[in-house]
XYZ file of N, CA and C in Angstrom:
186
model
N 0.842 -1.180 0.000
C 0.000 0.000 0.000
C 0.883 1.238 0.000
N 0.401 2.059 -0.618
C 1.478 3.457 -0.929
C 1.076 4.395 0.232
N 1.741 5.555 0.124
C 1.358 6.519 1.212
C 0.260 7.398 1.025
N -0.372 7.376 0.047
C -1.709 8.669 -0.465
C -2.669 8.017 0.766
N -3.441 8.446 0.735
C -4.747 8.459 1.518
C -5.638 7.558 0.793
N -6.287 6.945 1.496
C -6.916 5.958 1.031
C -8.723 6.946 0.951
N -9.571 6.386 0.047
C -10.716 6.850 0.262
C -11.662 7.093 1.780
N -11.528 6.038 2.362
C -11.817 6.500 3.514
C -11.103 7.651 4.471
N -9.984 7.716 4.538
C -9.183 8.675 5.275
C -9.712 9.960 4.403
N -9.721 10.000 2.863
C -10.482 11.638 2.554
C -11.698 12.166 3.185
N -13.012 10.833 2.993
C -13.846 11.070 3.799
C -14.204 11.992 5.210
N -13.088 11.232 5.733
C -12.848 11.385 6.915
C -12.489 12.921 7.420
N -11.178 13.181 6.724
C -10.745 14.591 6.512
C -12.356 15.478 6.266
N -12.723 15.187 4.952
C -13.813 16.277 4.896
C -14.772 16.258 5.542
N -15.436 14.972 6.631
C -16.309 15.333 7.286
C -15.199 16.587 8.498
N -14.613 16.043 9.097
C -13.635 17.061 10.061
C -13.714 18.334 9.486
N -13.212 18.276 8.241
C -13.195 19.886 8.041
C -14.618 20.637 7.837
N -15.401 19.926 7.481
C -17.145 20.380 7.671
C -17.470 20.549 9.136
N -16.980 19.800 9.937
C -17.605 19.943 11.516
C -16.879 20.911 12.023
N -15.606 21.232 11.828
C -14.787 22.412 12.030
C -15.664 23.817 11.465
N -15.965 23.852 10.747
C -16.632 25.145 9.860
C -17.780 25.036 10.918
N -18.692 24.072 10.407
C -19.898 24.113 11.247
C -20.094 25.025 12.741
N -18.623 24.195 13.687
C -18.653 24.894 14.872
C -17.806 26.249 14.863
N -17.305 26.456 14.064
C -16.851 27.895 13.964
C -18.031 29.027 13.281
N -18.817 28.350 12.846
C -20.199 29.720 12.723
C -21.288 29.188 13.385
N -21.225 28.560 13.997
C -22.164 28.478 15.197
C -21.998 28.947 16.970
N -20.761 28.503 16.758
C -20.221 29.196 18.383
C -20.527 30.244 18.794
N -19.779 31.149 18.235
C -20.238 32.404 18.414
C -21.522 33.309 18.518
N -22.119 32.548 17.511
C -23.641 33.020 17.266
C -24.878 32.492 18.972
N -24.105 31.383 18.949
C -24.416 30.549 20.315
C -24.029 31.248 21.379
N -22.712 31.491 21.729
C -22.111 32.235 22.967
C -22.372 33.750 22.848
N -22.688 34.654 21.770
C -22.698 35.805 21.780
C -24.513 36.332 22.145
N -25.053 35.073 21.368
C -26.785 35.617 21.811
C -26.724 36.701 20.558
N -28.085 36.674 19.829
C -28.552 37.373 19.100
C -28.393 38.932 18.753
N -28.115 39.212 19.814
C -28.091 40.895 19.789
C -26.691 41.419 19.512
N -26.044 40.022 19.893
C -24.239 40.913 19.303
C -24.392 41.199 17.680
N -23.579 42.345 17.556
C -22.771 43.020 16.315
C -22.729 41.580 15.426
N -22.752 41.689 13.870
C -22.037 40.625 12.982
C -20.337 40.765 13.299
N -20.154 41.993 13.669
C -18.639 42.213 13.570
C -18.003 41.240 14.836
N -18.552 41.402 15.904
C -18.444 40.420 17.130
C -18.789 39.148 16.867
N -19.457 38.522 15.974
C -19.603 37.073 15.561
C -18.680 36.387 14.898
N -17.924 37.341 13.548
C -17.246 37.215 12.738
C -15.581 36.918 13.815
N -15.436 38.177 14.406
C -14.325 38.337 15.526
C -14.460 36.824 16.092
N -15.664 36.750 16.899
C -15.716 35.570 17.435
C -15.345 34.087 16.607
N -16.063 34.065 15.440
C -15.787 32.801 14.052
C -13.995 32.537 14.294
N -13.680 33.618 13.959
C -12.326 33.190 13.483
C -11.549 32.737 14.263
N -11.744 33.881 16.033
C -10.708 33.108 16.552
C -11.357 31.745 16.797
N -12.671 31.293 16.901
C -12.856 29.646 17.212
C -12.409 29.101 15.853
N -12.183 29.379 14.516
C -11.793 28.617 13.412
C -10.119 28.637 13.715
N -9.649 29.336 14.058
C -8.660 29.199 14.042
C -7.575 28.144 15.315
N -8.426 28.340 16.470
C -8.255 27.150 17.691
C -8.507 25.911 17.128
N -9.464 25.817 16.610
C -10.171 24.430 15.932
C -8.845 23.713 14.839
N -8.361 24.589 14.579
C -7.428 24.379 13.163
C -6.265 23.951 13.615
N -5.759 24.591 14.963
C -4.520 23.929 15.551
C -5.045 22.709 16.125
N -5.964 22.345 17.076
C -5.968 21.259 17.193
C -6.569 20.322 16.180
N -7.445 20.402 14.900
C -7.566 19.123 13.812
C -5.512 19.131 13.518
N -4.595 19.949 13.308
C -3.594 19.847 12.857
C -2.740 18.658 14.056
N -2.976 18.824 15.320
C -2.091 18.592 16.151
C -2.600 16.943 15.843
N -4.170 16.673 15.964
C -4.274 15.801 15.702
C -3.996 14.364 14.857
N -3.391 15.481 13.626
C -3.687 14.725 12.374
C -1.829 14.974 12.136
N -1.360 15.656 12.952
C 0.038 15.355 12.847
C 0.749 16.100 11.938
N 0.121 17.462 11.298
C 0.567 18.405 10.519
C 1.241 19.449 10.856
């Protein structure tokens, strides 16, 4: 077996990176409550996309 990724392991990857997104525009919207700013949601998105991103990386060994 070679080193590429096998079909399942892509799968896999893109559900992760869908559940990553998912909880990065939901968090905020969740923890901030309705009445915050888009600008405070967005603020909020990224830094949770971006926490999220070090740990799928740490995980996955990148």
């Amino acid at each position: 077996m070679n080193t590429s990724m096998t079909r399942v392991q892509e799968c896999a990857l893109a559900v992760i990176a869908i559940s990553v997104l998912a909880i990065a525009i939901a968090a905020p919207i969740v923890a901030l409550g309705p009445s915050a700013s888009w600008r405070a949601r967005v603020a909020g998105g990224l830094t949770m996309l971006e926490a999220l991103i070090g740990v799928v990386r740490r995980v996955l060994g990148l």
